[in-house]
Amino acid sequence: MSSLQPVPRTLLRDEAYERIRAAIVEGELPPGAPLRDGELAAELGLSRAPVRQALTRLVGEGLAESKPQSYTRVAPAVSDDVRDALHLVRALHEFAVRAALPRLGAAEIAGMRAANAEFAEAVANGDVAAAIAADDELHGIPVRACGNRAVADTLARYTPLLRRLERTRFASLPARRSVRRHDELIDAIAAADTAGAARVAGEIWAELEPLLDTEKGAS
């Protein structure tokens, strides 16, 4: 079979979704920004159909909001959907750490320490994108090790709702506290302290909660 076959429509839809979602999460498309399928299609070099499908998915995931025959726009950074997502993500990371701990050996612990070193460097340099990538890698190690696909898929579905809050945190001085909290998590895992590791994992995500009220008050 030739490799030069037309790209399936589903792949175009997914590509549109990934790019628009990244623009929302990274702040290129800020809260309230209009999401016009024609304009987005022109920017992405796509037809309107996959863009419309992508926007429908983003509305369903809470990153966009739509009123029929009126508008589709980027959703607020803080909403009930975001608060609900935070509570779910926190619980799933606690579960993942508990389930993964017996499978987290020297290699995984070293990987987490390396990711935290990258995170600390990114924070010191003010590189928010690199900080988020390193944070993803650090927390992703226990998630992958726990071997629960439902957990991984659910986190992939809801974590983007929290990324705009994390960008606020990682761009500020309190981000340095996250480096210490990561160290506490890794040390608890290395000590095979299941309860302690799960507690710290939950607390790390709970520290986003005050930002919900701060951002809401600023909006």
PDB file of C-alpha atoms in Angstrom:
ATOM      1  CA  MET A   1       0.000   0.000   0.000  1.00  0.00           C
ATOM      2  CA  SER A   2       1.349   3.435  -0.953  1.00  0.00           C
ATOM      3  CA  SER A   3       2.243   5.841   1.839  1.00  0.00           C
ATOM      4  CA  LEU A   4       0.983   8.717  -0.300  1.00  0.00           C
ATOM      5  CA  GLN A   5      -2.682   8.213   0.405  1.00  0.00           C
ATOM      6  CA  PRO A   6      -5.155  10.948   1.336  1.00  0.00           C
ATOM      7  CA  VAL A   7      -5.080  11.841   5.020  1.00  0.00           C
ATOM      8  CA  PRO A   8      -8.252  10.436   6.630  1.00  0.00           C
ATOM      9  CA  ARG A   9     -10.762  13.065   7.722  1.00  0.00           C
ATOM     10  CA  THR A  10     -10.556  11.757  11.292  1.00  0.00           C
ATOM     11  CA  LEU A  11      -6.845  12.623  11.352  1.00  0.00           C
ATOM     12  CA  LEU A  12      -7.548  16.156  10.152  1.00  0.00           C
ATOM     13  CA  ARG A  13     -10.136  16.504  12.890  1.00  0.00           C
ATOM     14  CA  ASP A  14      -7.661  15.293  15.494  1.00  0.00           C
ATOM     15  CA  GLU A  15      -4.927  17.581  14.182  1.00  0.00           C
ATOM     16  CA  ALA A  16      -7.271  20.573  14.316  1.00  0.00           C
ATOM     17  CA  TYR A  17      -8.298  19.619  17.846  1.00  0.00           C
ATOM     18  CA  GLU A  18      -4.704  19.283  19.076  1.00  0.00           C
ATOM     19  CA  ARG A  19      -3.621  22.612  17.620  1.00  0.00           C
ATOM     20  CA  ILE A  20      -6.605  24.627  18.790  1.00  0.00           C
ATOM     21  CA  ARG A  21      -6.427  23.050  22.235  1.00  0.00           C
ATOM     22  CA  ALA A  22      -2.717  23.911  22.487  1.00  0.00           C
ATOM     23  CA  ALA A  23      -3.434  27.525  21.511  1.00  0.00           C
ATOM     24  CA  ILE A  24      -6.067  27.740  24.259  1.00  0.00           C
ATOM     25  CA  VAL A  25      -3.957  26.074  26.940  1.00  0.00           C
ATOM     26  CA  GLU A  26      -0.870  28.140  26.079  1.00  0.00           C
ATOM     27  CA  GLY A  27      -2.828  31.391  26.167  1.00  0.00           C
ATOM     28  CA  GLU A  28      -2.478  32.195  22.478  1.00  0.00           C
ATOM     29  CA  LEU A  29      -6.270  32.114  22.422  1.00  0.00           C
ATOM     30  CA  PRO A  30      -7.256  33.773  25.732  1.00  0.00           C
ATOM     31  CA  PRO A  31     -10.534  33.346  27.607  1.00  0.00           C
ATOM     32  CA  GLY A  32     -13.383  34.916  25.684  1.00  0.00           C
ATOM     33  CA  ALA A  33     -11.571  34.846  22.332  1.00  0.00           C
ATOM     34  CA  PRO A  34     -13.974  34.034  19.489  1.00  0.00           C
ATOM     35  CA  LEU A  35     -13.511  30.670  17.803  1.00  0.00           C
ATOM     36  CA  ARG A  36     -14.733  31.150  14.235  1.00  0.00           C
ATOM     37  CA  ASP A  37     -14.479  27.996  12.189  1.00  0.00           C
ATOM     38  CA  GLY A  38     -13.765  29.855   8.935  1.00  0.00           C
ATOM     39  CA  GLU A  39     -10.888  31.869  10.390  1.00  0.00           C
ATOM     40  CA  LEU A  40      -9.402  28.883  12.193  1.00  0.00           C
ATOM     41  CA  ALA A  41      -9.710  26.723   9.093  1.00  0.00           C
ATOM     42  CA  ALA A  42      -7.828  29.333   7.051  1.00  0.00           C
ATOM     43  CA  GLU A  43      -5.057  29.591   9.673  1.00  0.00           C
ATOM     44  CA  LEU A  44      -4.710  25.810   9.878  1.00  0.00           C
ATOM     45  CA  GLY A  45      -4.964  25.245   6.141  1.00  0.00           C
ATOM     46  CA  LEU A  46      -7.958  22.980   6.577  1.00  0.00           C
ATOM     47  CA  SER A  47     -11.566  22.887   5.505  1.00  0.00           C
ATOM     48  CA  ARG A  48     -14.246  23.956   7.971  1.00  0.00           C
ATOM     49  CA  ALA A  49     -15.549  20.439   8.640  1.00  0.00           C
ATOM     50  CA  PRO A  50     -12.634  19.122  10.773  1.00  0.00           C
ATOM     51  CA  VAL A  51     -12.406  22.465  12.575  1.00  0.00           C
ATOM     52  CA  ARG A  52     -16.091  22.324  13.457  1.00  0.00           C
ATOM     53  CA  GLN A  53     -15.632  18.782  14.756  1.00  0.00           C
ATOM     54  CA  ALA A  54     -12.671  19.927  16.831  1.00  0.00           C
ATOM     55  CA  LEU A  55     -14.630  22.841  18.284  1.00  0.00           C
ATOM     56  CA  THR A  56     -17.501  20.538  19.208  1.00  0.00           C
ATOM     57  CA  ARG A  57     -15.051  18.342  21.098  1.00  0.00           C
ATOM     58  CA  LEU A  58     -13.478  21.328  22.866  1.00  0.00           C
ATOM     59  CA  VAL A  59     -16.904  22.545  23.955  1.00  0.00           C
ATOM     60  CA  GLY A  60     -17.634  19.089  25.343  1.00  0.00           C
ATOM     61  CA  GLU A  61     -14.361  19.172  27.274  1.00  0.00           C
ATOM     62  CA  GLY A  62     -14.978  22.598  28.793  1.00  0.00           C
ATOM     63  CA  LEU A  63     -12.196  24.495  27.024  1.00  0.00           C
ATOM     64  CA  ALA A  64     -14.674  26.286  24.773  1.00  0.00           C
ATOM     65  CA  GLU A  65     -18.266  27.389  25.168  1.00  0.00           C
ATOM     66  CA  SER A  66     -20.942  27.829  22.554  1.00  0.00           C
ATOM     67  CA  LYS A  67     -24.389  29.346  22.142  1.00  0.00           C
ATOM     68  CA  PRO A  68     -26.211  28.097  19.022  1.00  0.00           C
ATOM     69  CA  GLN A  69     -26.530  30.716  16.279  1.00  0.00           C
ATOM     70  CA  SER A  70     -24.602  33.174  18.448  1.00  0.00           C
ATOM     71  CA  TYR A  71     -20.997  32.376  19.336  1.00  0.00           C
ATOM     72  CA  THR A  72     -18.297  29.850  20.049  1.00  0.00           C
ATOM     73  CA  ARG A  73     -15.496  31.185  22.202  1.00  0.00           C
ATOM     74  CA  VAL A  74     -12.737  30.174  24.581  1.00  0.00           C
ATOM     75  CA  ALA A  75     -14.162  29.284  27.977  1.00  0.00           C
ATOM     76  CA  PRO A  76     -13.178  31.181  31.134  1.00  0.00           C
ATOM     77  CA  ALA A  77     -10.033  29.951  32.857  1.00  0.00           C
ATOM     78  CA  VAL A  78     -12.095  29.363  35.993  1.00  0.00           C
ATOM     79  CA  SER A  79     -15.477  27.660  35.973  1.00  0.00           C
ATOM     80  CA  ASP A  80     -17.339  24.873  37.707  1.00  0.00           C
ATOM     81  CA  ASP A  81     -15.915  22.516  35.063  1.00  0.00           C
ATOM     82  CA  VAL A  82     -12.363  23.514  36.017  1.00  0.00           C
ATOM     83  CA  ARG A  83     -13.036  23.092  39.728  1.00  0.00           C
ATOM     84  CA  ASP A  84     -14.594  19.673  39.136  1.00  0.00           C
ATOM     85  CA  ALA A  85     -11.640  18.674  36.954  1.00  0.00           C
ATOM     86  CA  LEU A  86      -9.184  19.688  39.670  1.00  0.00           C
ATOM     87  CA  HIS A  87     -10.895  17.499  42.260  1.00  0.00           C
ATOM     88  CA  LEU A  88     -10.936  14.542  39.873  1.00  0.00           C
ATOM     89  CA  VAL A  89      -7.328  14.983  38.745  1.00  0.00           C
ATOM     90  CA  ARG A  90      -6.184  15.212  42.357  1.00  0.00           C
ATOM     91  CA  ALA A  91      -7.953  11.977  43.294  1.00  0.00           C
ATOM     92  CA  LEU A  92      -6.630  10.120  40.254  1.00  0.00           C
ATOM     93  CA  HIS A  93      -3.026  11.145  40.924  1.00  0.00           C
ATOM     94  CA  GLU A  94      -3.367   9.943  44.501  1.00  0.00           C
ATOM     95  CA  PHE A  95      -4.740   6.645  43.201  1.00  0.00           C
ATOM     96  CA  ALA A  96      -2.015   6.343  40.553  1.00  0.00           C
ATOM     97  CA  VAL A  97       0.758   6.838  43.091  1.00  0.00           C
ATOM     98  CA  ARG A  98      -0.742   4.245  45.447  1.00  0.00           C
ATOM     99  CA  ALA A  99      -1.152   1.705  42.643  1.00  0.00           C
ATOM    100  CA  ALA A 100       2.219   2.409  41.063  1.00  0.00           C
ATOM    101  CA  LEU A 101       4.451   2.507  44.118  1.00  0.00           C
ATOM    102  CA  PRO A 102       5.302  -1.226  44.156  1.00  0.00           C
ATOM    103  CA  ARG A 103       6.371  -0.873  40.502  1.00  0.00           C
ATOM    104  CA  LEU A 104       8.459   2.260  40.921  1.00  0.00           C
ATOM    105  CA  GLY A 105      12.077   1.124  41.046  1.00  0.00           C
ATOM    106  CA  ALA A 106      15.406   2.920  40.846  1.00  0.00           C
ATOM    107  CA  ALA A 107      15.008   3.771  37.166  1.00  0.00           C
ATOM    108  CA  GLU A 108      11.608   5.379  37.643  1.00  0.00           C
ATOM    109  CA  ILE A 109      12.741   7.307  40.719  1.00  0.00           C
ATOM    110  CA  ALA A 110      15.792   8.548  38.817  1.00  0.00           C
ATOM    111  CA  GLY A 111      13.508   9.607  35.993  1.00  0.00           C
ATOM    112  CA  MET A 112      11.349  11.602  38.389  1.00  0.00           C
ATOM    113  CA  ARG A 113      14.383  13.292  39.909  1.00  0.00           C
ATOM    114  CA  ALA A 114      15.681  14.176  36.445  1.00  0.00           C
ATOM    115  CA  ALA A 115      12.292  15.623  35.502  1.00  0.00           C
ATOM    116  CA  ASN A 116      12.243  17.700  38.679  1.00  0.00           C
ATOM    117  CA  ALA A 117      15.729  19.017  37.902  1.00  0.00           C
ATOM    118  CA  GLU A 118      14.466  20.069  34.468  1.00  0.00           C
ATOM    119  CA  PHE A 119      11.417  21.611  36.116  1.00  0.00           C
ATOM    120  CA  ALA A 120      13.568  23.598  38.560  1.00  0.00           C
ATOM    121  CA  GLU A 121      15.778  24.867  35.735  1.00  0.00           C
ATOM    122  CA  ALA A 122      12.757  25.885  33.662  1.00  0.00           C
ATOM    123  CA  VAL A 123      11.214  27.746  36.614  1.00  0.00           C
ATOM    124  CA  ALA A 124      14.498  29.553  37.292  1.00  0.00           C
ATOM    125  CA  ASN A 125      14.662  30.588  33.639  1.00  0.00           C
ATOM    126  CA  GLY A 126      11.026  31.646  33.495  1.00  0.00           C
ATOM    127  CA  ASP A 127      10.331  29.052  30.793  1.00  0.00           C
ATOM    128  CA  VAL A 128       6.724  28.178  31.578  1.00  0.00           C
ATOM    129  CA  ALA A 129       6.273  25.801  28.634  1.00  0.00           C
ATOM    130  CA  ALA A 130       9.349  23.789  29.645  1.00  0.00           C
ATOM    131  CA  ALA A 131       8.190  23.768  33.287  1.00  0.00           C
ATOM    132  CA  ILE A 132       4.833  22.315  32.289  1.00  0.00           C
ATOM    133  CA  ALA A 133       6.496  19.699  30.079  1.00  0.00           C
ATOM    134  CA  ALA A 134       8.802  18.639  32.918  1.00  0.00           C
ATOM    135  CA  ASP A 135       5.884  18.582  35.360  1.00  0.00           C
ATOM    136  CA  ASP A 136       3.963  16.379  32.919  1.00  0.00           C
ATOM    137  CA  GLU A 137       6.876  13.969  32.704  1.00  0.00           C
ATOM    138  CA  LEU A 138       7.363  13.782  36.470  1.00  0.00           C
ATOM    139  CA  HIS A 139       3.726  13.023  37.241  1.00  0.00           C
ATOM    140  CA  GLY A 140       3.417  10.858  34.156  1.00  0.00           C
ATOM    141  CA  ILE A 141       5.894   8.290  35.474  1.00  0.00           C
ATOM    142  CA  PRO A 142       3.611   6.982  38.258  1.00  0.00           C
ATOM    143  CA  VAL A 143       0.592   7.261  35.973  1.00  0.00           C
ATOM    144  CA  ARG A 144       2.248   5.037  33.371  1.00  0.00           C
ATOM    145  CA  ALA A 145       3.610   2.680  36.023  1.00  0.00           C
ATOM    146  CA  CYS A 146       0.204   2.105  37.596  1.00  0.00           C
ATOM    147  CA  GLY A 147      -0.870   0.427  34.360  1.00  0.00           C
ATOM    148  CA  ASN A 148      -4.459   1.675  34.504  1.00  0.00           C
ATOM    149  CA  ARG A 149      -5.521   2.892  31.081  1.00  0.00           C
ATOM    150  CA  ALA A 150      -8.744   4.424  32.389  1.00  0.00           C
ATOM    151  CA  VAL A 151      -6.737   6.600  34.778  1.00  0.00           C
ATOM    152  CA  ALA A 152      -4.347   7.718  32.036  1.00  0.00           C
ATOM    153  CA  ASP A 153      -7.149   8.459  29.569  1.00  0.00           C
ATOM    154  CA  THR A 154      -9.199  10.378  32.120  1.00  0.00           C
ATOM    155  CA  LEU A 155      -6.206  12.483  33.151  1.00  0.00           C
ATOM    156  CA  ALA A 156      -5.466  13.220  29.485  1.00  0.00           C
ATOM    157  CA  ARG A 157      -9.082  14.329  29.111  1.00  0.00           C
ATOM    158  CA  TYR A 158      -9.262  16.644  32.126  1.00  0.00           C
ATOM    159  CA  THR A 159      -5.733  17.903  32.840  1.00  0.00           C
ATOM    160  CA  PRO A 160      -5.780  20.461  29.975  1.00  0.00           C
ATOM    161  CA  LEU A 161      -8.544  22.309  31.837  1.00  0.00           C
ATOM    162  CA  LEU A 162      -5.989  22.984  34.595  1.00  0.00           C
ATOM    163  CA  ARG A 163      -3.060  24.009  32.433  1.00  0.00           C
ATOM    164  CA  ARG A 164      -4.025  27.665  32.263  1.00  0.00           C
ATOM    165  CA  LEU A 165      -4.008  27.779  36.058  1.00  0.00           C
ATOM    166  CA  GLU A 166      -0.654  26.014  36.138  1.00  0.00           C
ATOM    167  CA  ARG A 167       0.805  28.548  33.732  1.00  0.00           C
ATOM    168  CA  THR A 168      -0.118  31.228  36.279  1.00  0.00           C
ATOM    169  CA  ARG A 169       1.553  29.308  39.082  1.00  0.00           C
ATOM    170  CA  PHE A 170       4.699  28.334  37.176  1.00  0.00           C
ATOM    171  CA  ALA A 171       5.233  31.939  36.083  1.00  0.00           C
ATOM    172  CA  SER A 172       5.432  33.135  39.693  1.00  0.00           C
ATOM    173  CA  LEU A 173       7.843  32.802  42.578  1.00  0.00           C
ATOM    174  CA  PRO A 174       5.652  30.234  44.420  1.00  0.00           C
ATOM    175  CA  ALA A 175       6.593  27.833  41.615  1.00  0.00           C
ATOM    176  CA  ARG A 176       9.817  27.209  43.516  1.00  0.00           C
ATOM    177  CA  ARG A 177       7.710  25.591  46.211  1.00  0.00           C
ATOM    178  CA  SER A 178       6.594  23.044  43.633  1.00  0.00           C
ATOM    179  CA  VAL A 179      10.206  21.904  43.264  1.00  0.00           C
ATOM    180  CA  ARG A 180      10.313  21.108  46.986  1.00  0.00           C
ATOM    181  CA  ARG A 181       6.929  19.406  46.864  1.00  0.00           C
ATOM    182  CA  HIS A 182       8.122  17.220  44.001  1.00  0.00           C
ATOM    183  CA  ASP A 183      11.162  16.277  46.079  1.00  0.00           C
ATOM    184  CA  GLU A 184       8.864  15.311  48.956  1.00  0.00           C
ATOM    185  CA  LEU A 185       6.840  13.100  46.626  1.00  0.00           C
ATOM    186  CA  ILE A 186       9.912  11.408  45.201  1.00  0.00           C
ATOM    187  CA  ASP A 187      11.458  10.888  48.650  1.00  0.00           C
ATOM    188  CA  ALA A 188       8.248   9.267  49.900  1.00  0.00           C
ATOM    189  CA  ILE A 189       8.193   6.949  46.896  1.00  0.00           C
ATOM    190  CA  ALA A 190      11.859   6.057  47.401  1.00  0.00           C
ATOM    191  CA  ALA A 191      11.070   5.255  51.054  1.00  0.00           C
ATOM    192  CA  ALA A 192       8.142   3.037  49.951  1.00  0.00           C
ATOM    193  CA  ASP A 193       5.832   5.255  52.012  1.00  0.00           C
ATOM    194  CA  THR A 194       2.603   4.636  50.099  1.00  0.00           C
ATOM    195  CA  ALA A 195       0.354   6.739  52.330  1.00  0.00           C
ATOM    196  CA  GLY A 196       2.829   9.608  52.458  1.00  0.00           C
ATOM    197  CA  ALA A 197       3.415   9.600  48.704  1.00  0.00           C
ATOM    198  CA  ALA A 198      -0.312   9.584  47.944  1.00  0.00           C
ATOM    199  CA  ARG A 199      -0.868  12.411  50.422  1.00  0.00           C
ATOM    200  CA  VAL A 200       1.829  14.589  48.862  1.00  0.00           C
ATOM    201  CA  ALA A 201       0.587  13.818  45.359  1.00  0.00           C
ATOM    202  CA  GLY A 202      -2.854  15.035  46.353  1.00  0.00           C
ATOM    203  CA  GLU A 203      -1.506  18.128  48.095  1.00  0.00           C
ATOM    204  CA  ILE A 204       0.481  19.133  45.010  1.00  0.00           C
ATOM    205  CA  TRP A 205      -2.692  19.337  42.958  1.00  0.00           C
ATOM    206  CA  ALA A 206      -4.712  20.830  45.822  1.00  0.00           C
ATOM    207  CA  GLU A 207      -2.344  23.803  45.787  1.00  0.00           C
ATOM    208  CA  LEU A 208      -3.995  24.901  42.546  1.00  0.00           C
ATOM    209  CA  GLU A 209      -7.280  25.449  44.390  1.00  0.00           C
ATOM    210  CA  PRO A 210      -6.472  28.967  45.731  1.00  0.00           C
ATOM    211  CA  LEU A 211      -5.761  30.044  42.155  1.00  0.00           C
ATOM    212  CA  LEU A 212      -9.354  29.228  41.259  1.00  0.00           C
ATOM    213  CA  ASP A 213     -10.561  31.954  43.605  1.00  0.00           C
ATOM    214  CA  THR A 214      -7.775  34.366  42.646  1.00  0.00           C
ATOM    215  CA  GLU A 215      -8.429  34.035  38.915  1.00  0.00           C
ATOM    216  CA  LYS A 216     -12.176  34.202  39.390  1.00  0.00           C
ATOM    217  CA  GLY A 217     -11.837  37.400  41.367  1.00  0.00           C
ATOM    218  CA  ALA A 218      -9.629  38.912  38.680  1.00  0.00           C
ATOM    219  CA  SER A 219     -12.023  38.042  35.858  1.00  0.00           C
TER     220      SER A 219
END
